[in-house]
Amino acid sequence: MSKQKKDQRPTPRLPRGLRDIEATELRQQQAMLSKIREVYERYGFEPLETPVFEYTDALGKFLPDQDRPNAGVFSLQDEDEQWMSLRYDLTAPLARYVAQHFQFLPKPFRRYAVGSVFRNEKPGPGRFRQFTQFDADTVGAESVAADAEMLMLAADTLEALGIKRGDYVVKVSNRKILDGLREIVGLSGDDNDARWLIAMRALDKLDRLGPAGVRELLGKGRKDESGDFTTGAELEASAIDTIMSVFETASGDKLEKLEKTLEGSAAGAAGRDELQQISDLVRGAGYGPERISIDPSVVRGLEYYTGPVFEAELTFEVKDEKGNPVRFGSVGGGGRYDDLVSRFTGQKVPATGFSIGVSRLQAALLALHKDKEAAPDGPVIVTVMEKERLPDYQKMVQDLRAAGIRAELYLGNPKKFGKQLEYADKRNSPCVVIQGSDEHAAGNVTLKDLVEGAKAAAAIKDNKEWKEQRPAQVTVPATDLISEVRKILARHTG
């Protein structure tokens, strides 16, 4: 009789398109979110948190990558065999919440939300299946003044995060312009929905693929660098030229260009007029075109937008590890979605919102070295020289904590003191506290400044010299522990 095989150990691995986020990045993220929250609160928005799971029919099918399994979302069935899906953004759950509590909410209803969203997309460099968004939405306001406010909110948020004017632009267009173009090129009607959807997805990739690549996708299709072929919208050359005449406008009066191109389309004219109103509003509030710009190339991938759409784009360049220029491009966007709540209520409920892509914006802030306070030092480490004196060392730790100083007691094997210093280095500790029998008898403690010590040690040639100089190490009365540690911390904080 053969022996039963032991259970195989699982391989520690991450699912594709997901990632672990460690302490330093999390602290940087929290500092950034705090600044965003301050701006959103200043605009009068209130926090709201909705579950990560919603019933699939409540979320709706609005993602651009619906050819993915489950139409681009992650889904499962509950015990009642009802389909639930992980939310793909924070707006669809908001629509469900508003519909469910409509009669009790103030109108307009202003809320902000931050949290993880999930998309069953093909992962790639910098493209993950789980990421964080930070949204602000106004529900119940039909006026384009609400859209103009979202644009100003976006600009103010970027500046609050330390991004200078000239290093960003908030661009705005209108989905009604696309409706007008659709009408002009003869693609109206339900039987053309699929082709027009392909066309919109193509236009949304203008920044990434450029005009030539978009023209291919509007026509027969395009093969990318990997050899994968994407089917095109199969539009006639004249239709492609008409559409691209708007999207390739690089300078001049874009509103005037739109008026000429969209002549004869009521929907297109309405979209152009709304852009004019938004321009008047933001200019009147002091936001010039270098901050908020009319740009017909803004499309946005989600299908529920019905009016103005906007994107916050970073325009500065940084160098990557190889010295190549890198632009971060879009770090946020949004638009008007007047029909999303009506899916539940049957009545039109106007709404508009703006969403920040947290991870991408955080990467940009790090590249600019703007988020200095988001990466604090590790804790002060109190070392253990004599195991029988653990209560004394623990008292030091508690005294430091009571004084508002991050501190911890070394809890590993204290036999090898070098291991304790290695641990402190790995914890990014600014200093360690040492008290052996001699220091204890004299009523002293020794403080080792690890930051200054590392700098000094780099200039020391041998171990003998290091022992003689004991770089950045000082012995002080134990009664001065708190004040002396604070002096060391002050040296290494902005």
Tab-separated table of C-alpha atoms in Angstrom:
chain	number	residue	atom	x	y	z
A	1	MET	CA	0.000	0.000	0.000
A	2	SER	CA	1.549	3.290	-1.068
A	3	LYS	CA	2.067	6.025	1.459
A	4	GLN	CA	-0.402	8.859	1.287
A	5	LYS	CA	1.216	11.930	-0.187
A	6	LYS	CA	1.630	14.827	2.145
A	7	ASP	CA	-0.324	17.953	1.283
A	8	GLN	CA	1.732	20.065	-1.022
A	9	ARG	CA	2.796	23.390	0.398
A	10	PRO	CA	1.298	26.370	-1.440
A	11	THR	CA	3.690	28.550	-3.384
A	12	PRO	CA	3.796	32.111	-2.003
A	13	ARG	CA	2.768	34.155	-5.004
A	14	LEU	CA	0.601	37.132	-5.945
A	15	PRO	CA	-2.284	36.889	-8.402
A	16	ARG	CA	-1.512	38.652	-11.682
A	17	GLY	CA	-2.281	42.339	-11.694
A	18	LEU	CA	-2.120	42.749	-7.909
A	19	ARG	CA	0.665	44.022	-5.665
A	20	ASP	CA	1.712	44.387	-2.033
A	21	ILE	CA	2.067	47.926	-0.683
A	22	GLU	CA	4.644	48.351	2.060
A	23	ALA	CA	4.999	50.794	4.948
A	24	THR	CA	6.827	53.688	3.288
A	25	GLU	CA	4.448	53.869	0.341
A	26	LEU	CA	1.420	53.502	2.598
A	27	ARG	CA	2.574	56.422	4.764
A	28	GLN	CA	3.204	58.533	1.682
A	29	GLN	CA	-0.257	57.634	0.449
A	30	GLN	CA	-1.935	58.533	3.729
A	31	ALA	CA	-0.208	61.936	3.786
A	32	MET	CA	-1.390	62.582	0.235
A	33	LEU	CA	-4.962	61.462	0.963
A	34	SER	CA	-5.082	63.786	3.950
A	35	LYS	CA	-4.281	66.785	1.742
A	36	ILE	CA	-6.857	65.754	-0.851
A	37	ARG	CA	-9.452	65.318	1.887
A	38	GLU	CA	-8.790	68.841	3.157
A	39	VAL	CA	-9.563	70.324	-0.259
A	40	TYR	CA	-12.696	68.209	-0.742
A	41	GLU	CA	-13.950	69.159	2.722
A	42	ARG	CA	-13.259	72.835	1.977
A	43	TYR	CA	-15.560	72.537	-1.034
A	44	GLY	CA	-18.328	71.225	1.234
A	45	PHE	CA	-18.245	67.527	0.339
A	46	GLU	CA	-19.115	64.941	3.012
A	47	PRO	CA	-17.546	61.459	3.383
A	48	LEU	CA	-19.387	58.280	2.423
A	49	GLU	CA	-18.183	54.676	2.358
A	50	THR	CA	-19.939	51.964	0.352
A	51	PRO	CA	-19.122	48.205	0.264
A	52	VAL	CA	-16.567	46.797	-2.171
A	53	PHE	CA	-19.220	44.284	-3.330
A	54	GLU	CA	-22.460	45.277	-5.044
A	55	TYR	CA	-25.080	43.227	-6.841
A	56	THR	CA	-23.890	42.938	-10.423
A	57	ASP	CA	-27.060	44.375	-11.952
A	58	ALA	CA	-26.748	47.413	-9.652
A	59	LEU	CA	-23.236	48.164	-10.896
A	60	GLY	CA	-24.258	47.984	-14.554
A	61	LYS	CA	-22.028	47.274	-17.539
A	62	PHE	CA	-20.148	50.460	-18.354
A	63	LEU	CA	-16.508	49.424	-18.538
A	64	PRO	CA	-14.519	49.930	-21.747
A	65	ASP	CA	-13.015	46.394	-21.623
A	66	GLN	CA	-16.236	44.400	-21.783
A	67	ASP	CA	-14.572	41.729	-23.882
A	68	ARG	CA	-12.858	40.590	-20.682
A	69	PRO	CA	-14.472	37.807	-18.565
A	70	ASN	CA	-17.549	39.000	-16.665
A	71	ALA	CA	-17.524	42.207	-18.747
A	72	GLY	CA	-14.380	43.444	-17.040
A	73	VAL	CA	-15.459	42.892	-13.425
A	74	PHE	CA	-14.771	40.188	-10.843
A	75	SER	CA	-17.992	38.386	-9.929
A	76	LEU	CA	-19.294	35.562	-7.736
A	77	GLN	CA	-22.617	34.156	-6.602
A	78	ASP	CA	-23.839	34.414	-3.022
A	79	GLU	CA	-25.774	31.735	-1.128
A	80	ASP	CA	-29.009	32.887	-2.810
A	81	GLU	CA	-27.368	32.413	-6.224
A	82	GLN	CA	-27.456	36.156	-6.856
A	83	TRP	CA	-24.487	37.576	-8.718
A	84	MET	CA	-22.298	40.050	-6.881
A	85	SER	CA	-19.295	41.928	-8.268
A	86	LEU	CA	-16.375	43.860	-6.874
A	87	ARG	CA	-16.929	47.543	-7.608
A	88	TYR	CA	-15.027	48.809	-10.650
A	89	ASP	CA	-15.289	52.449	-9.535
A	90	LEU	CA	-16.830	54.481	-6.698
A	91	THR	CA	-19.520	56.166	-8.811
A	92	ALA	CA	-21.763	53.215	-9.648
A	93	PRO	CA	-22.151	52.329	-5.924
A	94	LEU	CA	-22.956	56.003	-5.249
A	95	ALA	CA	-25.798	55.839	-7.775
A	96	ARG	CA	-27.234	52.815	-5.962
A	97	TYR	CA	-26.903	54.604	-2.581
A	98	VAL	CA	-28.609	57.765	-3.827
A	99	ALA	CA	-31.466	55.793	-5.391
A	100	GLN	CA	-31.928	53.799	-2.183
A	101	HIS	CA	-31.977	56.871	0.110
A	102	PHE	CA	-33.173	59.503	-2.346
A	103	GLN	CA	-36.059	60.916	-0.310
A	104	PHE	CA	-33.880	61.478	2.769
A	105	LEU	CA	-30.863	63.134	1.137
A	106	PRO	CA	-30.294	66.888	0.727
A	107	LYS	CA	-30.392	67.959	-2.924
A	108	PRO	CA	-27.848	68.491	-4.250
A	109	PHE	CA	-26.076	65.675	-2.387
A	110	ARG	CA	-22.321	66.218	-2.146
A	111	ARG	CA	-20.083	63.341	-1.128
A	112	TYR	CA	-16.479	62.219	-1.326
A	113	ALA	CA	-15.149	58.663	-1.066
A	114	VAL	CA	-11.790	56.923	-1.138
A	115	GLY	CA	-11.175	53.214	-1.556
A	116	SER	CA	-10.004	50.296	-3.649
A	117	VAL	CA	-11.678	49.447	-6.949
A	118	PHE	CA	-11.209	46.311	-9.045
A	119	ARG	CA	-11.138	45.711	-12.795
A	120	ASN	CA	-10.686	42.455	-14.624
A	121	GLU	CA	-8.381	44.014	-17.197
A	122	LYS	CA	-5.247	42.765	-18.869
A	123	PRO	CA	-2.470	43.768	-16.449
A	124	GLY	CA	0.644	45.517	-17.676
A	125	PRO	CA	3.398	47.882	-16.506
A	126	GLY	CA	1.802	50.296	-14.056
A	127	ARG	CA	-1.650	48.842	-14.752
A	128	PHE	CA	-3.118	46.859	-11.877
A	129	ARG	CA	-6.400	45.075	-11.298
A	130	GLN	CA	-6.789	46.681	-7.868
A	131	PHE	CA	-6.140	50.367	-7.365
A	132	THR	CA	-7.313	53.273	-5.217
A	133	GLN	CA	-9.557	56.148	-6.259
A	134	PHE	CA	-10.554	59.332	-4.429
A	135	ASP	CA	-13.836	60.761	-5.711
A	136	ALA	CA	-15.977	63.834	-5.210
A	137	ASP	CA	-19.519	63.911	-6.638
A	138	THR	CA	-22.467	66.286	-6.711
A	139	VAL	CA	-25.834	64.589	-7.282
A	140	GLY	CA	-28.963	66.600	-8.043
A	141	ALA	CA	-27.422	69.685	-9.714
A	142	GLU	CA	-28.319	70.164	-13.378
A	143	SER	CA	-26.388	73.396	-13.896
A	144	VAL	CA	-23.011	73.237	-15.632
A	145	ALA	CA	-21.817	75.347	-12.689
A	146	ALA	CA	-21.493	72.006	-10.881
A	147	ASP	CA	-19.176	70.743	-13.639
A	148	ALA	CA	-17.165	73.965	-13.537
A	149	GLU	CA	-16.768	73.499	-9.782
A	150	MET	CA	-15.351	69.999	-10.335
A	151	LEU	CA	-12.742	71.443	-12.678
A	152	MET	CA	-11.743	74.054	-10.104
A	153	LEU	CA	-11.673	71.366	-7.397
A	154	ALA	CA	-9.278	69.319	-9.525
A	155	ALA	CA	-6.953	72.278	-10.079
A	156	ASP	CA	-6.988	73.263	-6.401
A	157	THR	CA	-6.283	69.682	-5.321
A	158	LEU	CA	-3.235	69.341	-7.552
A	159	GLU	CA	-1.845	72.632	-6.303
A	160	ALA	CA	-2.495	71.654	-2.676
A	161	LEU	CA	-0.318	68.599	-3.327
A	162	GLY	CA	2.541	70.842	-4.447
A	163	ILE	CA	2.163	70.638	-8.228
A	164	LYS	CA	2.949	74.058	-9.668
A	165	ARG	CA	0.892	75.908	-12.250
A	166	GLY	CA	2.346	75.045	-15.597
A	167	ASP	CA	3.039	71.465	-14.482
A	168	TYR	CA	-0.591	70.400	-14.898
A	169	VAL	CA	-3.719	71.202	-16.877
A	170	VAL	CA	-7.345	70.185	-16.300
A	171	LYS	CA	-8.902	69.525	-19.707
A	172	VAL	CA	-12.635	69.517	-20.424
A	173	SER	CA	-14.752	68.353	-23.346
A	174	ASN	CA	-18.358	67.154	-23.709
A	175	ARG	CA	-19.866	63.803	-24.669
A	176	LYS	CA	-22.565	65.636	-26.611
A	177	ILE	CA	-19.834	66.633	-29.052
A	178	LEU	CA	-19.250	62.928	-29.687
A	179	ASP	CA	-22.999	62.474	-30.148
A	180	GLY	CA	-22.907	65.270	-32.710
A	181	LEU	CA	-19.973	63.698	-34.541
A	182	ARG	CA	-21.763	60.357	-34.534
A	183	GLU	CA	-24.786	61.981	-36.137
A	184	ILE	CA	-22.727	63.856	-38.739
A	185	VAL	CA	-20.775	60.764	-39.890
A	186	GLY	CA	-23.968	58.707	-40.185
A	187	LEU	CA	-23.559	56.263	-37.290
A	188	SER	CA	-26.790	57.063	-35.424
A	189	GLY	CA	-29.161	54.238	-34.523
A	190	ASP	CA	-28.961	51.141	-32.352
A	191	ASP	CA	-27.533	49.022	-35.155
A	192	ASN	CA	-24.389	51.166	-35.114
A	193	ASP	CA	-23.871	51.083	-31.341
A	194	ALA	CA	-21.084	48.493	-31.485
A	195	ARG	CA	-19.093	50.374	-34.133
A	196	TRP	CA	-19.473	53.680	-32.323
A	197	LEU	CA	-18.366	52.114	-29.051
A	198	ILE	CA	-15.197	50.883	-30.775
A	199	ALA	CA	-14.694	54.403	-32.139
A	200	MET	CA	-15.027	55.981	-28.679
A	201	ARG	CA	-12.568	53.512	-27.187
A	202	ALA	CA	-10.150	54.382	-29.974
A	203	LEU	CA	-10.497	58.125	-29.372
A	204	ASP	CA	-9.886	57.613	-25.656
A	205	LYS	CA	-6.434	56.251	-26.548
A	206	LEU	CA	-5.284	59.367	-28.415
A	207	ASP	CA	-2.673	60.320	-25.807
A	208	ARG	CA	-1.185	56.815	-25.811
A	209	LEU	CA	-1.377	55.872	-29.494
A	210	GLY	CA	-1.249	59.264	-31.191
A	211	PRO	CA	-3.391	60.347	-34.179
A	212	ALA	CA	-2.003	57.658	-36.513
A	213	GLY	CA	-2.817	54.821	-34.112
A	214	VAL	CA	-6.320	56.167	-33.481
A	215	ARG	CA	-6.935	56.483	-37.209
A	216	GLU	CA	-6.052	52.795	-37.582
A	217	LEU	CA	-8.549	51.846	-34.872
A	218	LEU	CA	-11.240	53.999	-36.464
A	219	GLY	CA	-10.573	52.163	-39.717
A	220	LYS	CA	-9.649	48.518	-40.302
A	221	GLY	CA	-7.867	47.924	-37.005
A	222	ARG	CA	-4.413	47.971	-35.465
A	223	LYS	CA	-1.671	45.500	-34.562
A	224	ASP	CA	0.333	46.477	-31.460
A	225	GLU	CA	3.993	45.834	-30.640
A	226	SER	CA	3.212	42.383	-29.226
A	227	GLY	CA	1.484	41.323	-32.428
A	228	ASP	CA	-2.038	41.417	-30.953
A	229	PHE	CA	-4.619	42.752	-33.402
A	230	THR	CA	-7.455	45.053	-32.290
A	231	THR	CA	-10.480	45.177	-34.569
A	232	GLY	CA	-11.316	48.670	-35.811
A	233	ALA	CA	-14.612	50.534	-36.175
A	234	GLU	CA	-14.506	50.123	-39.983
A	235	LEU	CA	-15.349	53.794	-40.634
A	236	GLU	CA	-15.016	55.365	-44.063
A	237	ALA	CA	-11.994	57.591	-44.680
A	238	SER	CA	-14.193	60.707	-44.915
A	239	ALA	CA	-15.819	59.915	-41.553
A	240	ILE	CA	-12.408	59.404	-39.951
A	241	ASP	CA	-11.239	62.762	-41.344
A	242	THR	CA	-14.324	64.526	-39.952
A	243	ILE	CA	-13.838	63.061	-36.480
A	244	MET	CA	-10.096	63.624	-36.377
A	245	SER	CA	-10.466	67.234	-37.558
A	246	VAL	CA	-11.779	67.936	-34.052
A	247	PHE	CA	-9.333	65.739	-32.182
A	248	GLU	CA	-6.244	66.896	-34.032
A	249	THR	CA	-6.917	70.601	-33.442
A	250	ALA	CA	-3.694	71.727	-31.785
A	251	SER	CA	-4.175	75.455	-31.449
A	252	GLY	CA	-6.493	78.348	-32.160
A	253	ASP	CA	-10.044	78.831	-30.989
A	254	LYS	CA	-11.258	75.267	-30.354
A	255	LEU	CA	-14.798	76.384	-29.583
A	256	GLU	CA	-14.984	78.148	-32.950
A	257	LYS	CA	-13.645	75.026	-34.671
A	258	LEU	CA	-16.289	72.913	-32.941
A	259	GLU	CA	-19.057	75.261	-34.005
A	260	LYS	CA	-18.100	74.839	-37.669
A	261	THR	CA	-17.574	71.074	-37.535
A	262	LEU	CA	-20.799	70.362	-35.634
A	263	GLU	CA	-23.013	72.628	-37.710
A	264	GLY	CA	-26.362	70.937	-38.257
A	265	SER	CA	-26.239	68.732	-35.125
A	266	ALA	CA	-28.430	69.838	-32.222
A	267	ALA	CA	-26.614	67.576	-29.763
A	268	GLY	CA	-23.220	68.799	-30.918
A	269	ALA	CA	-24.306	72.436	-30.653
A	270	ALA	CA	-25.590	71.838	-27.109
A	271	GLY	CA	-22.248	70.339	-26.121
A	272	ARG	CA	-20.343	73.248	-27.611
A	273	ASP	CA	-22.602	75.764	-25.790
A	274	GLU	CA	-22.069	73.984	-22.453
A	275	LEU	CA	-18.311	74.204	-22.951
A	276	GLN	CA	-18.661	77.932	-23.572
A	277	GLN	CA	-20.639	78.328	-20.333
A	278	ILE	CA	-18.021	76.349	-18.397
A	279	SER	CA	-15.254	78.462	-19.896
A	280	ASP	CA	-17.036	81.653	-18.839
A	281	LEU	CA	-17.552	80.324	-15.305
A	282	VAL	CA	-13.992	79.182	-14.644
A	283	ARG	CA	-12.455	82.265	-16.266
A	284	GLY	CA	-14.729	84.457	-14.142
A	285	ALA	CA	-13.465	82.635	-11.046
A	286	GLY	CA	-9.849	83.342	-11.999
A	287	TYR	CA	-8.860	80.002	-13.537
A	288	GLY	CA	-7.026	80.721	-16.766
A	289	PRO	CA	-6.491	78.383	-19.739
A	290	GLU	CA	-3.110	77.338	-18.353
A	291	ARG	CA	-5.045	75.680	-15.497
A	292	ILE	CA	-8.376	74.681	-17.087
A	293	SER	CA	-8.416	74.157	-20.855
A	294	ILE	CA	-11.128	73.388	-23.417
A	295	ASP	CA	-9.894	70.248	-25.197
A	296	PRO	CA	-12.166	68.150	-27.458
A	297	SER	CA	-9.715	65.211	-27.306
A	298	VAL	CA	-10.998	64.257	-23.832
A	299	VAL	CA	-13.276	61.218	-24.183
A	300	ARG	CA	-13.130	59.128	-20.962
A	301	GLY	CA	-13.574	55.367	-21.184
A	302	LEU	CA	-16.691	54.778	-19.088
A	303	GLU	CA	-19.924	54.711	-21.030
A	304	TYR	CA	-22.224	56.351	-18.496
A	305	TYR	CA	-21.032	59.919	-19.147
A	306	THR	CA	-23.696	62.141	-20.715
A	307	GLY	CA	-22.237	65.674	-20.811
A	308	PRO	CA	-19.008	67.439	-19.816
A	309	VAL	CA	-16.029	65.125	-19.317
A	310	PHE	CA	-12.674	66.125	-17.921
A	311	GLU	CA	-9.168	64.915	-17.198
A	312	ALA	CA	-6.432	66.223	-14.918
A	313	GLU	CA	-3.139	65.818	-16.732
A	314	LEU	CA	0.423	66.342	-15.513
A	315	THR	CA	2.537	68.059	-18.148
A	316	PHE	CA	6.024	67.947	-16.596
A	317	GLU	CA	8.684	65.399	-17.523
A	318	VAL	CA	11.012	63.430	-15.263
A	319	LYS	CA	13.813	61.006	-16.097
A	320	ASP	CA	13.589	57.284	-15.453
A	321	GLU	CA	16.476	55.104	-14.236
A	322	LYS	CA	17.910	55.001	-17.761
A	323	GLY	CA	17.667	58.749	-18.248
A	324	ASN	CA	14.699	58.558	-20.616
A	325	PRO	CA	12.006	61.265	-20.340
A	326	VAL	CA	8.756	60.111	-18.712
A	327	ARG	CA	5.411	61.914	-18.592
A	328	PHE	CA	2.736	60.783	-16.166
A	329	GLY	CA	-0.170	62.159	-18.190
A	330	SER	CA	-3.664	61.726	-16.764
A	331	VAL	CA	-3.931	61.306	-12.977
A	332	GLY	CA	-7.657	61.900	-12.615
A	333	GLY	CA	-10.869	62.586	-14.464
A	334	GLY	CA	-14.613	62.521	-14.385
A	335	GLY	CA	-17.699	64.004	-15.923
A	336	ARG	CA	-21.458	64.316	-15.924
A	337	TYR	CA	-23.620	61.182	-15.650
A	338	ASP	CA	-27.271	62.259	-15.616
A	339	ASP	CA	-28.707	58.799	-16.354
A	340	LEU	CA	-26.920	56.608	-13.815
A	341	VAL	CA	-29.329	57.059	-10.886
A	342	SER	CA	-32.329	56.890	-13.223
A	343	ARG	CA	-31.487	53.220	-13.864
A	344	PHE	CA	-32.999	52.623	-10.418
A	345	THR	CA	-35.596	55.393	-10.088
A	346	GLY	CA	-36.855	55.851	-13.633
A	347	GLN	CA	-36.484	59.606	-13.287
A	348	LYS	CA	-33.588	61.798	-14.364
A	349	VAL	CA	-31.220	62.684	-11.531
A	350	PRO	CA	-28.394	64.944	-12.751
A	351	ALA	CA	-24.925	64.228	-11.342
A	352	THR	CA	-21.276	65.072	-11.936
A	353	GLY	CA	-18.027	63.948	-10.330
A	354	PHE	CA	-14.248	63.902	-10.341
A	355	SER	CA	-11.964	60.974	-9.454
A	356	ILE	CA	-8.240	60.917	-8.675
A	357	GLY	CA	-6.103	57.891	-9.529
A	358	VAL	CA	-4.236	57.730	-6.235
A	359	SER	CA	-1.309	55.443	-7.129
A	360	ARG	CA	-0.421	57.254	-10.342
A	361	LEU	CA	-0.600	60.670	-8.684
A	362	GLN	CA	1.482	59.392	-5.777
A	363	ALA	CA	4.185	58.191	-8.168
A	364	ALA	CA	4.223	61.633	-9.765
A	365	LEU	CA	4.556	63.353	-6.390
A	366	LEU	CA	7.494	61.147	-5.490
A	367	ALA	CA	9.141	62.006	-8.800
A	368	LEU	CA	8.750	65.675	-7.944
A	369	HIS	CA	10.043	65.104	-4.380
A	370	LYS	CA	7.010	66.943	-3.092
A	371	ASP	CA	5.802	64.499	-0.469
A	372	LYS	CA	8.725	64.841	1.941
A	373	GLU	CA	6.724	64.443	5.123
A	374	ALA	CA	5.153	61.187	3.904
A	375	ALA	CA	8.241	59.078	4.625
A	376	PRO	CA	9.000	59.508	8.346
A	377	ASP	CA	11.891	57.823	10.172
A	378	GLY	CA	11.394	54.504	11.864
A	379	PRO	CA	11.073	54.167	15.633
A	380	VAL	CA	13.780	54.790	18.212
A	381	ILE	CA	15.083	51.364	19.260
A	382	VAL	CA	15.852	50.657	22.919
A	383	THR	CA	18.440	47.864	22.922
A	384	VAL	CA	18.672	45.055	25.471
A	385	MET	CA	22.097	44.627	27.086
A	386	GLU	CA	21.038	42.550	30.134
A	387	LYS	CA	17.986	40.281	29.944
A	388	GLU	CA	17.318	40.534	33.673
A	389	ARG	CA	16.785	44.287	33.248
A	390	LEU	CA	13.980	44.030	30.702
A	391	PRO	CA	11.578	45.995	32.974
A	392	ASP	CA	14.050	48.928	33.010
A	393	TYR	CA	14.310	48.926	29.223
A	394	GLN	CA	10.561	48.649	28.826
A	395	LYS	CA	10.173	51.669	31.136
A	396	MET	CA	12.435	53.690	28.820
A	397	VAL	CA	10.309	52.701	25.844
A	398	GLN	CA	7.108	53.720	27.606
A	399	ASP	CA	8.629	57.056	28.667
A	400	LEU	CA	9.556	57.787	25.046
A	401	ARG	CA	6.080	56.835	23.819
A	402	ALA	CA	4.430	58.947	26.518
A	403	ALA	CA	6.465	61.894	25.210
A	404	GLY	CA	5.035	61.346	21.719
A	405	ILE	CA	8.146	59.652	20.298
A	406	ARG	CA	7.870	56.481	18.193
A	407	ALA	CA	9.797	53.830	20.090
A	408	GLU	CA	10.086	50.086	20.489
A	409	LEU	CA	12.000	47.574	22.573
A	410	TYR	CA	14.198	45.088	20.729
A	411	LEU	CA	12.318	41.798	21.110
A	412	GLY	CA	14.699	39.449	19.308
A	413	ASN	CA	17.564	37.423	20.788
A	414	PRO	CA	19.713	40.040	22.581
A	415	LYS	CA	22.885	37.924	22.769
A	416	LYS	CA	24.535	39.536	19.734
A	417	PHE	CA	24.441	43.310	20.030
A	418	GLY	CA	25.397	43.700	16.352
A	419	LYS	CA	22.121	42.001	15.402
A	420	GLN	CA	20.250	44.676	17.342
A	421	LEU	CA	21.980	47.429	15.375
A	422	GLU	CA	21.278	45.588	12.117
A	423	TYR	CA	17.618	45.452	13.089
A	424	ALA	CA	17.603	49.168	13.842
A	425	ASP	CA	19.120	49.878	10.428
A	426	LYS	CA	16.480	47.788	8.685
A	427	ARG	CA	13.770	49.642	10.632
A	428	ASN	CA	15.214	52.952	9.416
A	429	SER	CA	15.641	53.969	13.049
A	430	PRO	CA	17.113	57.455	13.633
A	431	CYS	CA	18.835	56.371	16.839
A	432	VAL	CA	19.210	53.599	19.397
A	433	VAL	CA	19.282	53.747	23.186
A	434	ILE	CA	21.977	51.700	24.929
A	435	GLN	CA	22.327	51.120	28.671
A	436	GLY	CA	24.764	48.474	29.847
A	437	SER	CA	25.799	47.805	33.431
A	438	ASP	CA	28.353	50.649	33.485
A	439	GLU	CA	25.876	53.217	32.179
A	440	HIS	CA	23.210	51.953	34.576
A	441	ALA	CA	25.555	52.254	37.574
A	442	ALA	CA	26.433	55.817	36.557
A	443	GLY	CA	22.816	56.795	35.882
A	444	ASN	CA	23.519	57.344	32.175
A	445	VAL	CA	22.329	56.142	28.767
A	446	THR	CA	24.224	56.077	25.483
A	447	LEU	CA	22.477	57.363	22.371
A	448	LYS	CA	23.745	56.371	18.956
A	449	ASP	CA	22.640	58.613	16.090
A	450	LEU	CA	22.401	56.103	13.244
A	451	VAL	CA	21.932	58.711	10.525
A	452	GLU	CA	25.000	60.788	11.433
A	453	GLY	CA	26.859	57.610	12.339
A	454	ALA	CA	26.378	56.204	8.857
A	455	LYS	CA	27.748	59.406	7.336
A	456	ALA	CA	30.779	59.435	9.641
A	457	ALA	CA	31.454	55.717	9.271
A	458	ALA	CA	31.696	56.125	5.514
A	459	ALA	CA	34.819	58.267	6.037
A	460	ILE	CA	36.479	55.929	8.568
A	461	LYS	CA	39.064	53.572	7.131
A	462	ASP	CA	39.338	50.716	9.633
A	463	ASN	CA	37.704	49.079	12.629
A	464	LYS	CA	40.286	50.461	15.079
A	465	GLU	CA	39.531	54.032	14.056
A	466	TRP	CA	35.805	53.347	14.360
A	467	LYS	CA	36.205	52.029	17.910
A	468	GLU	CA	38.302	55.041	18.886
A	469	GLN	CA	35.923	57.637	17.477
A	470	ARG	CA	32.547	55.981	18.137
A	471	PRO	CA	30.933	58.258	15.505
A	472	ALA	CA	27.731	60.074	16.431
A	473	GLN	CA	27.543	58.398	19.814
A	474	VAL	CA	26.967	60.328	23.034
A	475	THR	CA	26.477	59.384	26.698
A	476	VAL	CA	23.994	61.522	28.663
A	477	PRO	CA	22.220	61.378	32.044
A	478	ALA	CA	19.295	58.979	31.959
A	479	THR	CA	17.080	61.797	33.249
A	480	ASP	CA	17.764	63.659	29.971
A	481	LEU	CA	16.738	60.724	27.742
A	482	ILE	CA	13.653	62.428	26.295
A	483	SER	CA	15.249	65.806	25.580
A	484	GLU	CA	18.400	64.295	24.064
A	485	VAL	CA	16.450	61.937	21.800
A	486	ARG	CA	14.386	64.917	20.651
A	487	LYS	CA	17.580	66.760	19.709
A	488	ILE	CA	18.644	63.850	17.502
A	489	LEU	CA	15.204	63.630	15.881
A	490	ALA	CA	15.187	67.380	15.247
A	491	ARG	CA	18.421	67.085	13.270
A	492	HIS	CA	16.790	64.746	10.777
A	493	THR	CA	13.361	66.270	10.256
A	494	GLY	CA	12.401	69.165	8.010
